[in-house]
């Protein structure tokens, strides 16, 4: 006979109960512990918000640099095309 073990997202196969995650709390958690965890999470959120703003600024600067580089490429292509057309005219091509 084959034995099948089904484990859901809420259960740990070793213990048969909920997994131990940093966000899971035991039933004996005090209000001070809850407040400490809440403040830790708020600090993490604040740091992530700062990072997100920094990344948005970086993305904006990179997009501007990309646009400038694309314009430089277009200008150089125009110059090359014009020079190539001028060479053909001088050589009678």
Short mmCIF file of N, CA and C in Angstrom, two decimals:
data_model
loop_
_atom_site.label_atom_id
_atom_site.label_comp_id
_atom_site.label_asym_id
_atom_site.label_seq_id
_atom_site.Cartn_x
_atom_site.Cartn_y
_atom_site.Cartn_z
N UNK A 1 0.83 -1.20 0.00
CA UNK A 1 0.00 0.00 0.00
C UNK A 1 0.87 1.26 0.00
N UNK A 2 0.39 2.29 -0.70
CA UNK A 2 1.11 3.55 -0.78
C UNK A 2 0.48 4.54 0.19
N UNK A 3 1.33 5.22 0.97
CA UNK A 3 0.85 6.21 1.91
C UNK A 3 1.10 7.59 1.32
N UNK A 4 0.06 8.39 1.31
CA UNK A 4 0.18 9.75 0.78
C UNK A 4 0.01 10.73 1.92
N UNK A 5 0.92 11.69 2.01
CA UNK A 5 0.83 12.73 3.03
C UNK A 5 0.53 14.03 2.31
N UNK A 6 -0.55 14.66 2.71
CA UNK A 6 -0.94 15.94 2.13
C UNK A 6 -0.65 17.02 3.15
N UNK A 7 0.12 18.02 2.73
CA UNK A 7 0.47 19.12 3.63
C UNK A 7 -0.09 20.40 3.03
N UNK A 8 -0.90 21.08 3.79
CA UNK A 8 -1.44 22.35 3.33
C UNK A 8 -0.49 23.48 3.73
N UNK A 9 -0.77 24.67 3.27
CA UNK A 9 0.09 25.82 3.58
C UNK A 9 0.05 26.17 5.06
N UNK A 10 -1.00 25.72 5.76
CA UNK A 10 -1.15 26.07 7.17
C UNK A 10 -0.54 25.04 8.11
N UNK A 11 -0.08 23.93 7.60
CA UNK A 11 0.41 22.88 8.48
C UNK A 11 1.87 22.56 8.22
N UNK A 12 2.54 22.14 9.25
CA UNK A 12 3.91 21.66 9.14
C UNK A 12 3.85 20.14 9.23
N UNK A 13 4.48 19.40 8.31
CA UNK A 13 4.37 17.94 8.33
C UNK A 13 4.97 17.32 9.58
N UNK A 14 5.98 17.95 10.15
CA UNK A 14 6.63 17.37 11.32
C UNK A 14 5.77 17.53 12.57
N UNK A 15 5.11 18.65 12.74
CA UNK A 15 4.38 18.92 13.96
C UNK A 15 2.88 18.79 13.81
N UNK A 16 2.37 18.84 12.60
CA UNK A 16 0.94 18.74 12.40
C UNK A 16 0.21 20.01 12.75
N UNK A 17 0.94 21.08 13.06
CA UNK A 17 0.31 22.34 13.43
C UNK A 17 0.78 23.44 12.52
N UNK A 18 0.44 24.66 12.87
CA UNK A 18 0.85 25.79 12.02
C UNK A 18 2.37 25.96 12.05
N UNK A 19 2.95 26.44 10.97
CA UNK A 19 4.40 26.64 10.92
C UNK A 19 4.84 27.77 11.83
N UNK A 20 6.11 27.75 12.22
CA UNK A 20 6.64 28.79 13.08
C UNK A 20 7.21 29.89 12.21
N UNK A 21 6.49 30.97 12.07
CA UNK A 21 6.94 32.11 11.28
C UNK A 21 7.13 33.29 12.21
N UNK A 22 7.94 34.26 11.76
CA UNK A 22 8.18 35.43 12.60
C UNK A 22 6.90 36.21 12.85
N UNK A 23 5.92 36.09 11.96
CA UNK A 23 4.67 36.83 12.15
C UNK A 23 3.63 36.04 12.95
N UNK A 24 3.91 34.75 13.22
CA UNK A 24 2.97 33.98 14.02
C UNK A 24 3.29 34.19 15.50
N UNK A 25 2.27 34.26 16.30
CA UNK A 25 2.44 34.54 17.72
C UNK A 25 1.83 33.42 18.55
N UNK A 26 2.46 33.16 19.67
CA UNK A 26 1.88 32.17 20.58
C UNK A 26 0.72 32.82 21.32
N UNK A 27 -0.09 31.99 21.94
CA UNK A 27 -1.27 32.53 22.62
C UNK A 27 -0.89 33.32 23.87
N UNK A 28 0.35 33.15 24.37
CA UNK A 28 0.76 33.87 25.57
C UNK A 28 1.51 35.16 25.29
N UNK A 29 1.36 35.73 24.11
CA UNK A 29 2.08 36.94 23.74
C UNK A 29 1.53 38.13 24.52
N UNK A 30 2.45 38.90 25.10
CA UNK A 30 2.01 40.06 25.89
C UNK A 30 1.81 41.27 24.99
N UNK A 31 1.12 42.27 25.52
CA UNK A 31 0.88 43.48 24.74
C UNK A 31 2.20 44.20 24.45
N UNK A 32 3.17 44.10 25.38
CA UNK A 32 4.48 44.72 25.13
C UNK A 32 5.18 44.05 23.96
N UNK A 33 5.09 42.73 23.87
CA UNK A 33 5.70 42.00 22.76
C UNK A 33 5.00 42.36 21.44
N UNK A 34 3.69 42.45 21.50
CA UNK A 34 2.94 42.84 20.31
C UNK A 34 3.33 44.23 19.85
N UNK A 35 3.46 45.15 20.79
CA UNK A 35 3.85 46.52 20.45
C UNK A 35 5.26 46.55 19.86
N UNK A 36 6.18 45.77 20.43
CA UNK A 36 7.54 45.70 19.91
C UNK A 36 7.53 45.17 18.49
N UNK A 37 6.79 44.09 18.25
CA UNK A 37 6.71 43.53 16.90
C UNK A 37 6.09 44.53 15.92
N UNK A 38 5.05 45.22 16.36
CA UNK A 38 4.41 46.23 15.52
C UNK A 38 5.39 47.34 15.14
N UNK A 39 6.16 47.81 16.12
CA UNK A 39 7.14 48.86 15.86
C UNK A 39 8.25 48.37 14.94
N UNK A 40 8.66 47.12 15.10
CA UNK A 40 9.67 46.55 14.20
C UNK A 40 9.15 46.53 12.76
N UNK A 41 7.91 46.11 12.60
CA UNK A 41 7.32 46.06 11.27
C UNK A 41 7.16 47.46 10.67
N UNK A 42 6.80 48.42 11.50
CA UNK A 42 6.69 49.80 11.02
C UNK A 42 8.05 50.33 10.57
N UNK A 43 9.11 49.99 11.33
CA UNK A 43 10.46 50.41 10.95
C UNK A 43 10.85 49.80 9.61
N UNK A 44 10.54 48.53 9.43
CA UNK A 44 10.85 47.85 8.18
C UNK A 44 10.10 48.52 7.02
N UNK A 45 8.83 48.82 7.23
CA UNK A 45 8.02 49.49 6.19
C UNK A 45 8.61 50.85 5.85
N UNK A 46 9.02 51.62 6.87
CA UNK A 46 9.59 52.94 6.63
C UNK A 46 10.88 52.83 5.81
N UNK A 47 11.73 51.85 6.14
CA UNK A 47 12.97 51.66 5.38
C UNK A 47 12.67 51.27 3.94
N UNK A 48 11.69 50.41 3.76
CA UNK A 48 11.33 49.99 2.40
C UNK A 48 10.76 51.16 1.59
N UNK A 49 10.00 52.03 2.24
CA UNK A 49 9.46 53.19 1.54
C UNK A 49 10.59 54.13 1.10
N UNK A 50 11.60 54.32 1.95
CA UNK A 50 12.75 55.14 1.58
C UNK A 50 13.47 54.52 0.39
N UNK A 51 13.70 53.21 0.46
CA UNK A 51 14.37 52.51 -0.64
C UNK A 51 13.57 52.64 -1.93
N UNK A 52 12.25 52.52 -1.83
CA UNK A 52 11.40 52.62 -3.00
C UNK A 52 11.52 54.01 -3.64
N UNK A 53 11.53 55.05 -2.83
CA UNK A 53 11.69 56.41 -3.36
C UNK A 53 13.04 56.56 -4.05
N UNK A 54 14.09 55.99 -3.43
CA UNK A 54 15.43 56.05 -4.04
C UNK A 54 15.44 55.33 -5.38
N UNK A 55 14.80 54.17 -5.43
CA UNK A 55 14.77 53.40 -6.68
C UNK A 55 13.97 54.14 -7.75
N UNK A 56 12.89 54.78 -7.38
CA UNK A 56 12.11 55.56 -8.35
C UNK A 56 12.95 56.69 -8.92
N UNK A 57 13.74 57.35 -8.07
CA UNK A 57 14.64 58.39 -8.54
C UNK A 57 15.68 57.85 -9.50
N UNK A 58 16.23 56.68 -9.16
CA UNK A 58 17.22 56.04 -10.04
C UNK A 58 16.60 55.70 -11.39
N UNK A 59 15.40 55.16 -11.37
CA UNK A 59 14.71 54.81 -12.61
C UNK A 59 14.49 56.05 -13.46
N UNK A 60 14.07 57.14 -12.83
CA UNK A 60 13.83 58.38 -13.56
C UNK A 60 15.13 58.89 -14.21
N UNK A 61 16.23 58.87 -13.45
CA UNK A 61 17.52 59.31 -14.00
C UNK A 61 17.98 58.40 -15.14
N UNK A 62 17.79 57.11 -14.99
CA UNK A 62 18.19 56.18 -16.04
C UNK A 62 17.36 56.37 -17.31
N UNK A 63 16.09 56.65 -17.15
CA UNK A 63 15.24 56.90 -18.33
C UNK A 63 15.68 58.16 -19.07
N UNK A 64 16.04 59.20 -18.32
CA UNK A 64 16.53 60.42 -18.95
C UNK A 64 17.84 60.16 -19.69
N UNK A 65 18.74 59.41 -19.03
CA UNK A 65 20.02 59.09 -19.68
C UNK A 65 19.79 58.26 -20.94
N UNK A 66 18.85 57.32 -20.87
CA UNK A 66 18.54 56.50 -22.04
C UNK A 66 18.03 57.38 -23.19
N UNK A 67 17.15 58.32 -22.87
CA UNK A 67 16.60 59.20 -23.91
C UNK A 67 17.71 60.04 -24.54
N UNK A 68 18.63 60.54 -23.71
CA UNK A 68 19.73 61.33 -24.25
C UNK A 68 20.63 60.47 -25.15
N UNK A 69 20.92 59.25 -24.71
CA UNK A 69 21.76 58.36 -25.52
C UNK A 69 21.08 58.01 -26.85
N UNK A 70 19.79 57.76 -26.80
CA UNK A 70 19.07 57.45 -28.04
C UNK A 70 19.10 58.64 -29.01
N UNK A 71 18.99 59.85 -28.46
CA UNK A 71 19.06 61.04 -29.31
C UNK A 71 20.46 61.19 -29.92
N UNK A 72 21.48 60.92 -29.12
CA UNK A 72 22.85 60.98 -29.66
C UNK A 72 23.04 59.96 -30.79
N UNK A 73 22.50 58.77 -30.61
CA UNK A 73 22.60 57.74 -31.65
C UNK A 73 21.89 58.19 -32.91
N UNK A 74 20.68 58.76 -32.76
CA UNK A 74 19.95 59.25 -33.93
C UNK A 74 20.74 60.33 -34.67
N UNK A 75 21.34 61.24 -33.91
CA UNK A 75 22.12 62.32 -34.52
C UNK A 75 23.34 61.76 -35.26
N UNK A 76 24.03 60.81 -34.64
CA UNK A 76 25.20 60.21 -35.30
C UNK A 76 24.79 59.41 -36.53
N UNK A 77 23.66 58.74 -36.46
CA UNK A 77 23.15 58.03 -37.64
C UNK A 77 22.86 59.00 -38.78
N UNK A 78 22.25 60.15 -38.44
CA UNK A 78 21.97 61.17 -39.46
C UNK A 78 23.27 61.67 -40.10
N UNK A 79 24.28 61.93 -39.26
CA UNK A 79 25.56 62.40 -39.78
C UNK A 79 26.22 61.35 -40.68
N UNK A 80 26.17 60.09 -40.24
CA UNK A 80 26.75 59.02 -41.06
C UNK A 80 26.02 58.88 -42.38
N UNK A 81 24.71 58.97 -42.32
CA UNK A 81 23.90 58.85 -43.54
C UNK A 81 24.22 60.00 -44.50
N UNK A 82 24.32 61.20 -43.95
CA UNK A 82 24.63 62.37 -44.77
C UNK A 82 26.03 62.25 -45.37
N UNK A 83 26.99 61.79 -44.58
CA UNK A 83 28.36 61.63 -45.08
C UNK A 83 28.41 60.55 -46.15
N UNK A 84 27.66 59.48 -45.94
CA UNK A 84 27.62 58.39 -46.91
C UNK A 84 26.98 58.86 -48.21
N UNK A 85 25.93 59.64 -48.13
CA UNK A 85 25.27 60.16 -49.33
C UNK A 85 26.19 61.13 -50.06
N UNK A 86 26.95 61.94 -49.35
CA UNK A 86 27.89 62.87 -49.96
C UNK A 86 29.01 62.14 -50.68
N UNK A 87 29.49 61.05 -50.12
CA UNK A 87 30.55 60.26 -50.75
C UNK A 87 30.05 59.64 -52.05
N UNK A 88 28.84 59.16 -52.05
CA UNK A 88 28.27 58.55 -53.26
C UNK A 88 28.15 59.58 -54.37
N UNK A 89 27.74 60.81 -54.02
CA UNK A 89 27.57 61.84 -55.03
C UNK A 89 28.91 62.22 -55.64
N UNK A 90 29.96 62.30 -54.79
CA UNK A 90 31.27 62.70 -55.31
C UNK A 90 31.86 61.64 -56.23
N UNK A 91 31.56 60.38 -55.95
CA UNK A 91 32.10 59.29 -56.76
C UNK A 91 31.16 58.90 -57.90
N UNK A 92 30.06 59.60 -58.03
CA UNK A 92 29.12 59.33 -59.13
C UNK A 92 28.37 58.04 -58.98
N UNK A 93 28.12 57.60 -57.73
CA UNK A 93 27.39 56.35 -57.52
C UNK A 93 25.91 56.57 -57.44
#
